[in-house]
Amino acid sequence: MPLRRALYTESPSEPALDTPAEVSIPFPAVKQAIDRAYEKPVLLLDADIIRTKCRRFHAAMPRVHPHYAVKANPDPRVLRTLIEEGCGFEIASISELDLLLSLGVPAAEIYYSNPMKSRAFLQVAAARGVEWYVVDSLEELAKVVSVKADAKLYVRIDAPNVGSDWPLSGKFGAHPSEADDIIAEAARLGADLAGVTFHVGSQCRNPENWRVGIESAKRLMRKMRLMGLNPRLLNLGGGYPVQHTKAIPSIEAIGAVITRALEDLPPSVRVMAEPGRFLVSDAGWFVCRVVGTATRAGKRWAYLDAGMFGGIIETVEGLEYNVLTDRQGAPTSWCVAGPTCDSVDIVMRDQLLPEDLVADDFVYIPNAGAYTTAYASQFNGFPLPEVRFIS
């Protein structure tokens, strides 16, 4: 069984739903890789699939330049693959900045998209050559300008998150009147407020969110020009979904909506986006093992050697993975927990798994290349998962 899949070459003629089989590592190849060696939980990644997703994103919306959200999976091999594909990058911390700089990414091409940055982090980023910084409040605008007066700034505005599995509005994003105040203050300070960004929510299954966000950004850019500013960046943020258990719009369907919304945007405005999950999730399988099972109050429990502290944390927020095992028993409802002594370490409830699941069985989770190892910690002394590339 080959370990690689053919690279994506062209967009389908009609928008379609993504499926894991479209880009996922074949299951027999996953088993083959695990059979060779298993010492602890492992994330298997295929660089060819990362390339496929990058090229497919570009094909779906040629005007939009992808800047990978490093937080999704900061493994240096992932980043090198994306560098080779011509991707840019966005960061949330100095550690992510240093990692990119060590790989030769020019600081001037890195976008600091965390709306809340410490003064110390801003000073380091400015000293190392970062030029682009997001703001979403008057306080953050003043802070950034006080550290780097010539910073290129982009304002993050609140945008609809309807139809997203994880709405992100509330914590960040300026509301209309607040955005107006930021524009006015930037003009007063002589700051280079150069663009607008928004986020439609993680795993967004409603393409209209992007259209609404783009229309709001264009209106704000008109206000910026009236105030004497020079808007030249539109950042479409992240949220591009991947297939798990829910139907999703394909990237081609999303791209069609975005492309139409950009038709009247002046060519002088650079358009970028911050895909994270979309570029790396399908490239990975997370594999762990059953430590033991138990029956409590008539409920079956399976304890894994990886839980919410070891890479399977997003299920706690509602993400539903397709979970596979080697067993053929009748599906029955299980509670699935991690190995730590913390009672919050329960990652799935009422998960259908074979009734004959026992200790030492493998558990396979496809489409898990994003936000698994990136979230993992060594809480309770359990090891971090291994990251292994099969191509």
Tab-separated table of C-alpha atoms in Angstrom:
chain	number	residue	atom	x	y	z
A	1	MET	CA	0.000	0.000	0.000
A	2	PRO	CA	1.584	3.346	-1.012
A	3	LEU	CA	2.184	5.852	1.724
A	4	ARG	CA	1.509	8.864	-0.499
A	5	ARG	CA	-1.508	10.128	-2.347
A	6	ALA	CA	-1.526	12.007	-5.644
A	7	LEU	CA	-1.150	15.762	-5.334
A	8	TYR	CA	-4.153	17.941	-6.090
A	9	THR	CA	-3.965	19.333	-9.614
A	10	GLU	CA	-7.209	21.179	-10.353
A	11	SER	CA	-10.404	22.369	-8.718
A	12	PRO	CA	-13.533	20.282	-9.264
A	13	SER	CA	-15.970	21.800	-11.757
A	14	GLU	CA	-18.687	22.134	-9.113
A	15	PRO	CA	-18.367	22.866	-5.388
A	16	ALA	CA	-18.426	19.641	-3.401
A	17	LEU	CA	-18.129	18.461	0.148
A	18	ASP	CA	-14.703	17.430	1.340
A	19	THR	CA	-14.260	13.868	2.570
A	20	PRO	CA	-11.411	12.445	4.650
A	21	ALA	CA	-10.633	9.899	1.910
A	22	GLU	CA	-9.898	12.749	-0.473
A	23	VAL	CA	-6.601	13.595	1.190
A	24	SER	CA	-6.133	11.333	4.199
A	25	ILE	CA	-3.258	8.880	4.652
A	26	PRO	CA	-4.691	5.432	3.789
A	27	PHE	CA	-5.552	3.428	6.901
A	28	PRO	CA	-3.366	0.434	5.929
A	29	ALA	CA	-0.409	2.806	5.673
A	30	VAL	CA	-1.134	4.096	9.166
A	31	LYS	CA	-1.221	0.551	10.530
A	32	GLN	CA	1.991	-0.286	8.731
A	33	ALA	CA	3.758	2.704	10.270
A	34	ILE	CA	2.502	1.882	13.770
A	35	ASP	CA	3.318	-1.813	13.498
A	36	ARG	CA	6.964	-0.895	12.966
A	37	ALA	CA	7.267	0.958	16.272
A	38	TYR	CA	5.060	2.328	19.033
A	39	GLU	CA	6.349	3.655	22.325
A	40	LYS	CA	3.902	6.470	23.086
A	41	PRO	CA	1.081	8.384	21.361
A	42	VAL	CA	2.116	9.480	17.900
A	43	LEU	CA	0.941	11.909	15.266
A	44	LEU	CA	1.653	10.561	11.789
A	45	LEU	CA	1.977	13.257	9.127
A	46	ASP	CA	2.297	13.197	5.350
A	47	ALA	CA	4.054	16.219	3.827
A	48	ASP	CA	2.547	15.496	0.414
A	49	ILE	CA	-0.928	16.061	1.842
A	50	ILE	CA	0.152	19.390	3.330
A	51	ARG	CA	1.366	20.362	-0.140
A	52	THR	CA	-1.940	19.216	-1.610
A	53	LYS	CA	-3.978	21.351	0.759
A	54	CYS	CA	-1.762	24.388	0.191
A	55	ARG	CA	-2.068	24.122	-3.580
A	56	ARG	CA	-5.782	23.527	-3.352
A	57	PHE	CA	-6.257	26.646	-1.217
A	58	HIS	CA	-4.360	28.690	-3.810
A	59	ALA	CA	-6.384	27.220	-6.682
A	60	ALA	CA	-9.679	27.993	-4.945
A	61	MET	CA	-8.901	31.699	-4.463
A	62	PRO	CA	-5.873	32.812	-6.515
A	63	ARG	CA	-5.878	36.381	-5.178
A	64	VAL	CA	-5.627	35.290	-1.535
A	65	HIS	CA	-2.135	34.605	-0.217
A	66	PRO	CA	-2.131	32.038	2.628
A	67	HIS	CA	-0.242	32.914	5.801
A	68	TYR	CA	-0.221	29.754	7.895
A	69	ALA	CA	-1.357	30.075	11.516
A	70	VAL	CA	1.703	28.593	13.232
A	71	LYS	CA	-0.276	27.690	16.356
A	72	ALA	CA	-2.138	24.932	14.482
A	73	ASN	CA	0.992	22.767	14.293
A	74	PRO	CA	4.411	24.389	14.823
A	75	ASP	CA	6.509	21.330	13.956
A	76	PRO	CA	9.530	22.627	11.988
A	77	ARG	CA	8.989	19.997	9.282
A	78	VAL	CA	5.457	21.287	8.734
A	79	LEU	CA	6.788	24.831	8.492
A	80	ARG	CA	9.544	23.860	6.049
A	81	THR	CA	6.992	22.171	3.812
A	82	LEU	CA	4.846	25.293	3.775
A	83	ILE	CA	7.884	27.507	3.132
A	84	GLU	CA	8.659	25.369	0.089
A	85	GLU	CA	5.070	25.889	-1.093
A	86	GLY	CA	5.410	29.661	-0.837
A	87	CYS	CA	3.212	30.168	2.211
A	88	GLY	CA	3.561	33.120	4.510
A	89	PHE	CA	3.024	32.948	8.274
A	90	GLU	CA	1.177	34.600	11.143
A	91	ILE	CA	2.233	34.353	14.758
A	92	ALA	CA	0.862	34.818	18.266
A	93	SER	CA	4.081	34.812	20.312
A	94	ILE	CA	7.826	35.400	20.302
A	95	SER	CA	8.522	31.662	20.440
A	96	GLU	CA	6.683	31.255	17.142
A	97	LEU	CA	8.602	34.225	15.726
A	98	ASP	CA	11.949	32.756	16.749
A	99	LEU	CA	11.043	29.407	15.216
A	100	LEU	CA	10.239	31.023	11.872
A	101	LEU	CA	13.371	33.172	11.952
A	102	SER	CA	15.463	30.050	12.595
A	103	LEU	CA	14.022	28.588	9.394
A	104	GLY	CA	14.956	31.642	7.363
A	105	VAL	CA	11.553	33.341	7.119
A	106	PRO	CA	12.113	37.131	6.800
A	107	ALA	CA	10.699	39.017	9.786
A	108	ALA	CA	9.146	41.615	7.484
A	109	GLU	CA	6.920	38.903	6.001
A	110	ILE	CA	5.599	37.651	9.364
A	111	TYR	CA	2.278	39.026	10.627
A	112	TYR	CA	1.755	39.394	14.392
A	113	SER	CA	-1.968	38.641	14.561
A	114	ASN	CA	-2.477	38.199	18.306
A	115	PRO	CA	-4.687	41.167	19.284
A	116	MET	CA	-3.233	41.277	22.803
A	117	LYS	CA	0.553	41.539	22.964
A	118	SER	CA	2.724	42.318	25.963
A	119	ARG	CA	4.998	45.342	25.729
A	120	ALA	CA	7.997	43.052	26.190
A	121	PHE	CA	6.912	40.867	23.262
A	122	LEU	CA	6.314	43.946	21.107
A	123	GLN	CA	9.800	45.246	21.870
A	124	VAL	CA	11.387	41.944	20.892
A	125	ALA	CA	9.321	41.632	17.715
A	126	ALA	CA	10.143	45.187	16.672
A	127	ALA	CA	13.848	44.667	17.366
A	128	ARG	CA	13.835	41.551	15.203
A	129	GLY	CA	12.209	43.274	12.263
A	130	VAL	CA	8.492	42.471	12.432
A	131	GLU	CA	6.538	45.221	10.657
A	132	TRP	CA	2.878	44.121	10.714
A	133	TYR	CA	0.772	44.132	13.920
A	134	VAL	CA	-2.950	43.686	14.567
A	135	VAL	CA	-4.905	45.937	16.936
A	136	ASP	CA	-8.537	45.850	18.036
A	137	SER	CA	-8.703	48.502	20.731
A	138	LEU	CA	-7.514	52.029	21.425
A	139	GLU	CA	-5.333	50.688	24.222
A	140	GLU	CA	-3.550	48.206	21.938
A	141	LEU	CA	-3.108	50.872	19.269
A	142	ALA	CA	-1.417	53.181	21.767
A	143	LYS	CA	0.765	50.371	23.088
A	144	VAL	CA	2.015	49.258	19.663
A	145	VAL	CA	2.671	52.811	18.459
A	146	SER	CA	4.559	53.653	21.655
A	147	VAL	CA	6.922	50.744	20.965
A	148	LYS	CA	7.150	51.016	17.179
A	149	ALA	CA	5.918	54.314	15.782
A	150	ASP	CA	6.287	53.169	12.158
A	151	ALA	CA	4.462	49.856	12.617
A	152	LYS	CA	2.097	48.764	9.866
A	153	LEU	CA	-1.201	48.112	11.599
A	154	TYR	CA	-4.384	46.268	10.715
A	155	VAL	CA	-7.554	46.528	12.762
A	156	ARG	CA	-9.457	43.381	13.703
A	157	ILE	CA	-13.196	43.882	13.518
A	158	ASP	CA	-16.001	41.781	14.899
A	159	ALA	CA	-17.569	39.517	12.254
A	160	PRO	CA	-20.452	37.022	12.125
A	161	ASN	CA	-19.574	33.574	13.489
A	162	VAL	CA	-22.927	31.966	12.657
A	163	GLY	CA	-22.429	28.371	11.533
A	164	SER	CA	-18.957	28.015	13.077
A	165	ASP	CA	-18.271	25.126	15.423
A	166	TRP	CA	-16.242	27.453	17.686
A	167	PRO	CA	-17.422	31.071	17.570
A	168	LEU	CA	-14.493	33.359	18.355
A	169	SER	CA	-16.323	36.682	18.588
A	170	GLY	CA	-16.392	38.376	21.961
A	171	LYS	CA	-12.835	37.976	23.173
A	172	PHE	CA	-11.421	39.901	20.203
A	173	GLY	CA	-12.685	42.190	17.448
A	174	ALA	CA	-13.638	45.868	17.480
A	175	HIS	CA	-17.310	46.698	17.120
A	176	PRO	CA	-18.274	49.355	14.519
A	177	SER	CA	-18.118	52.401	16.803
A	178	GLU	CA	-14.875	51.138	18.346
A	179	ALA	CA	-13.353	50.629	14.893
A	180	ASP	CA	-14.325	54.216	14.011
A	181	ASP	CA	-12.556	55.437	17.154
A	182	ILE	CA	-9.428	53.428	16.257
A	183	ILE	CA	-9.388	54.974	12.784
A	184	ALA	CA	-9.742	58.477	14.181
A	185	GLU	CA	-7.018	57.926	16.779
A	186	ALA	CA	-4.649	56.404	14.215
A	187	ALA	CA	-5.144	59.451	11.993
A	188	ARG	CA	-4.510	61.783	14.938
A	189	LEU	CA	-1.320	59.935	15.875
A	190	GLY	CA	-0.097	59.722	12.301
A	191	ALA	CA	-0.002	55.933	12.683
A	192	ASP	CA	0.069	53.703	9.609
A	193	LEU	CA	-3.262	51.929	9.997
A	194	ALA	CA	-2.950	49.972	6.777
A	195	GLY	CA	-5.569	47.249	6.778
A	196	VAL	CA	-8.512	45.340	8.168
A	197	THR	CA	-8.914	41.762	9.365
A	198	PHE	CA	-11.664	39.596	10.838
A	199	HIS	CA	-12.263	35.988	11.902
A	200	VAL	CA	-15.404	34.032	11.009
A	201	GLY	CA	-14.947	31.401	13.729
A	202	SER	CA	-13.156	28.069	13.772
A	203	GLN	CA	-14.499	25.289	11.539
A	204	CYS	CA	-16.825	27.728	9.760
A	205	ARG	CA	-19.473	25.930	7.713
A	206	ASN	CA	-21.181	29.114	6.516
A	207	PRO	CA	-19.360	30.748	3.549
A	208	GLU	CA	-21.573	33.832	3.860
A	209	ASN	CA	-19.609	34.825	6.968
A	210	TRP	CA	-16.651	35.650	4.733
A	211	ARG	CA	-18.818	37.721	2.376
A	212	VAL	CA	-20.243	39.738	5.265
A	213	GLY	CA	-16.777	40.201	6.763
A	214	ILE	CA	-15.346	41.392	3.452
A	215	GLU	CA	-18.181	43.871	2.915
A	216	SER	CA	-17.653	45.253	6.426
A	217	ALA	CA	-13.917	45.557	5.789
A	218	LYS	CA	-14.476	47.423	2.524
A	219	ARG	CA	-16.771	49.918	4.243
A	220	LEU	CA	-14.147	50.463	6.921
A	221	MET	CA	-11.442	50.976	4.308
A	222	ARG	CA	-13.517	53.730	2.722
A	223	LYS	CA	-13.685	55.460	6.107
A	224	MET	CA	-9.931	55.051	6.500
A	225	ARG	CA	-9.292	56.758	3.161
A	226	LEU	CA	-11.571	59.651	4.134
A	227	MET	CA	-9.418	60.114	7.255
A	228	GLY	CA	-6.251	60.304	5.159
A	229	LEU	CA	-5.054	56.752	5.872
A	230	ASN	CA	-3.745	54.351	3.227
A	231	PRO	CA	-5.450	50.946	3.595
A	232	ARG	CA	-3.612	48.349	1.525
A	233	LEU	CA	-4.219	45.037	3.318
A	234	LEU	CA	-7.295	42.832	3.704
A	235	ASN	CA	-6.710	39.832	5.950
A	236	LEU	CA	-9.516	37.239	5.735
A	237	GLY	CA	-8.392	35.398	8.867
A	238	GLY	CA	-8.885	31.667	9.416
A	239	GLY	CA	-11.763	29.271	10.008
A	240	TYR	CA	-11.543	27.230	6.782
A	241	PRO	CA	-13.082	23.884	7.741
A	242	VAL	CA	-12.023	20.273	7.350
A	243	GLN	CA	-14.174	17.157	7.329
A	244	HIS	CA	-14.798	15.333	10.589
A	245	THR	CA	-18.328	14.099	11.265
A	246	LYS	CA	-20.283	17.108	9.951
A	247	ALA	CA	-20.834	18.103	6.328
A	248	ILE	CA	-18.787	21.142	5.333
A	249	PRO	CA	-18.576	23.430	2.310
A	250	SER	CA	-15.576	22.661	0.141
A	251	ILE	CA	-12.765	25.178	-0.111
A	252	GLU	CA	-13.890	25.671	-3.723
A	253	ALA	CA	-17.363	26.732	-2.532
A	254	ILE	CA	-15.852	29.089	0.029
A	255	GLY	CA	-13.394	30.399	-2.550
A	256	ALA	CA	-16.199	31.181	-4.997
A	257	VAL	CA	-17.963	33.328	-2.371
A	258	ILE	CA	-14.741	35.105	-1.453
A	259	THR	CA	-13.710	35.695	-5.074
A	260	ARG	CA	-17.053	37.324	-5.896
A	261	ALA	CA	-16.829	39.534	-2.813
A	262	LEU	CA	-13.346	40.703	-3.835
A	263	GLU	CA	-14.260	41.685	-7.397
A	264	ASP	CA	-14.533	45.420	-6.677
A	265	LEU	CA	-11.561	45.562	-4.301
A	266	PRO	CA	-8.788	47.731	-5.780
A	267	PRO	CA	-5.771	45.717	-7.002
A	268	SER	CA	-3.574	47.869	-4.771
A	269	VAL	CA	-5.001	46.062	-1.739
A	270	ARG	CA	-3.132	42.883	-0.830
A	271	VAL	CA	-5.428	40.060	0.220
A	272	MET	CA	-4.209	37.377	2.610
A	273	ALA	CA	-5.722	34.739	4.882
A	274	GLU	CA	-4.599	32.778	7.925
A	275	PRO	CA	-5.495	29.107	7.355
A	276	GLY	CA	-4.223	26.735	10.001
A	277	ARG	CA	-6.383	23.657	10.436
A	278	PHE	CA	-7.215	23.508	6.705
A	279	LEU	CA	-3.571	23.111	5.681
A	280	VAL	CA	-2.469	20.450	8.177
A	281	SER	CA	-5.413	18.618	9.730
A	282	ASP	CA	-6.037	16.140	6.904
A	283	ALA	CA	-2.333	15.323	6.750
A	284	GLY	CA	-2.317	13.641	10.162
A	285	TRP	CA	-3.539	10.585	12.049
A	286	PHE	CA	-3.289	10.609	15.830
A	287	VAL	CA	-2.657	7.131	17.207
A	288	CYS	CA	-2.847	6.185	20.866
A	289	ARG	CA	-3.485	3.053	22.906
A	290	VAL	CA	-5.990	1.788	25.437
A	291	VAL	CA	-4.407	1.639	28.892
A	292	GLY	CA	-7.337	-0.176	30.436
A	293	THR	CA	-11.109	-0.469	30.589
A	294	ALA	CA	-13.633	-0.434	33.426
A	295	THR	CA	-17.363	-0.623	34.066
A	296	ARG	CA	-18.812	1.964	36.429
A	297	ALA	CA	-22.541	2.203	37.190
A	298	GLY	CA	-23.251	0.164	34.086
A	299	LYS	CA	-21.200	2.486	31.847
A	300	ARG	CA	-18.172	1.300	29.880
A	301	TRP	CA	-14.991	3.356	30.288
A	302	ALA	CA	-11.868	3.255	28.117
A	303	TYR	CA	-8.697	4.943	29.345
A	304	LEU	CA	-6.154	5.993	26.712
A	305	ASP	CA	-2.479	6.839	27.013
A	306	ALA	CA	-3.388	10.289	25.600
A	307	GLY	CA	-6.226	12.486	26.810
A	308	MET	CA	-7.071	16.165	26.962
A	309	PHE	CA	-3.575	16.951	28.247
A	310	GLY	CA	-1.935	14.692	25.671
A	311	GLY	CA	-3.415	15.889	22.391
A	312	ILE	CA	-7.172	15.137	22.367
A	313	ILE	CA	-8.385	18.374	23.930
A	314	GLU	CA	-10.652	19.739	21.185
A	315	THR	CA	-13.260	17.057	21.796
A	316	VAL	CA	-13.907	18.738	25.139
A	317	GLU	CA	-15.125	21.783	23.194
A	318	GLY	CA	-17.352	19.712	20.932
A	319	LEU	CA	-15.161	18.541	18.043
A	320	GLU	CA	-16.255	15.055	16.998
A	321	TYR	CA	-13.618	12.806	15.480
A	322	ASN	CA	-14.197	9.634	13.520
A	323	VAL	CA	-12.500	7.079	15.787
A	324	LEU	CA	-11.267	3.735	14.471
A	325	THR	CA	-9.961	0.587	16.159
A	326	ASP	CA	-8.920	-2.892	15.009
A	327	ARG	CA	-11.833	-4.541	16.831
A	328	GLN	CA	-14.965	-5.840	15.081
A	329	GLY	CA	-17.354	-6.056	18.038
A	330	ALA	CA	-20.796	-4.489	18.065
A	331	PRO	CA	-20.721	-0.701	18.576
A	332	THR	CA	-21.535	0.321	22.120
A	333	SER	CA	-21.415	3.575	24.058
A	334	TRP	CA	-18.164	4.322	25.897
A	335	CYS	CA	-16.802	7.138	28.024
A	336	VAL	CA	-13.247	7.794	26.887
A	337	ALA	CA	-10.726	9.332	29.269
A	338	GLY	CA	-7.042	10.136	29.410
A	339	PRO	CA	-4.425	8.589	31.699
A	340	THR	CA	-4.006	11.444	34.184
A	341	CYS	CA	-5.461	11.560	37.678
A	342	ASP	CA	-7.369	14.759	36.889
A	343	SER	CA	-11.140	14.223	36.786
A	344	VAL	CA	-11.552	16.704	33.928
A	345	ASP	CA	-9.493	14.437	31.678
A	346	ILE	CA	-12.517	12.962	29.894
A	347	VAL	CA	-12.359	13.470	26.130
A	348	MET	CA	-15.444	11.690	24.769
A	349	ARG	CA	-18.791	10.719	26.261
A	350	ASP	CA	-21.187	8.291	24.578
A	351	GLN	CA	-18.573	7.507	21.934
A	352	LEU	CA	-19.528	4.459	19.877
A	353	LEU	CA	-16.678	1.948	19.961
A	354	PRO	CA	-16.543	-1.847	19.637
A	355	GLU	CA	-17.868	-3.627	22.715
A	356	ASP	CA	-14.825	-5.940	22.781
A	357	LEU	CA	-12.265	-3.112	23.147
A	358	VAL	CA	-9.554	-4.086	25.653
A	359	ALA	CA	-6.257	-2.852	27.074
A	360	ASP	CA	-3.396	-2.461	24.574
A	361	ASP	CA	-5.753	-1.976	21.613
A	362	PHE	CA	-4.811	0.882	19.299
A	363	VAL	CA	-7.147	3.827	18.750
A	364	TYR	CA	-6.788	5.695	15.453
A	365	ILE	CA	-8.035	9.256	14.899
A	366	PRO	CA	-7.900	10.592	11.321
A	367	ASN	CA	-7.746	14.255	10.291
A	368	ALA	CA	-5.902	15.165	13.468
A	369	GLY	CA	-2.872	17.051	12.175
A	370	ALA	CA	-4.002	20.332	13.747
A	371	TYR	CA	-4.332	21.312	17.398
A	372	THR	CA	-3.367	17.924	18.797
A	373	THR	CA	0.358	17.913	19.536
A	374	ALA	CA	0.234	21.735	19.619
A	375	TYR	CA	-1.994	21.551	22.708
A	376	ALA	CA	-0.215	18.648	24.400
A	377	SER	CA	1.599	19.031	27.715
A	378	GLN	CA	3.519	16.790	30.115
A	379	PHE	CA	0.961	17.138	32.911
A	380	ASN	CA	1.286	14.348	35.497
A	381	GLY	CA	4.588	13.386	33.894
A	382	PHE	CA	3.105	11.728	30.817
A	383	PRO	CA	5.243	12.108	27.684
A	384	LEU	CA	4.492	14.426	24.804
A	385	PRO	CA	3.269	12.627	21.689
A	386	GLU	CA	5.794	11.788	19.026
A	387	VAL	CA	5.478	13.478	15.632
A	388	ARG	CA	6.494	11.190	12.803
A	389	PHE	CA	6.496	11.944	9.066
A	390	ILE	CA	5.830	9.037	6.707
A	391	SER	CA	6.707	11.003	3.565
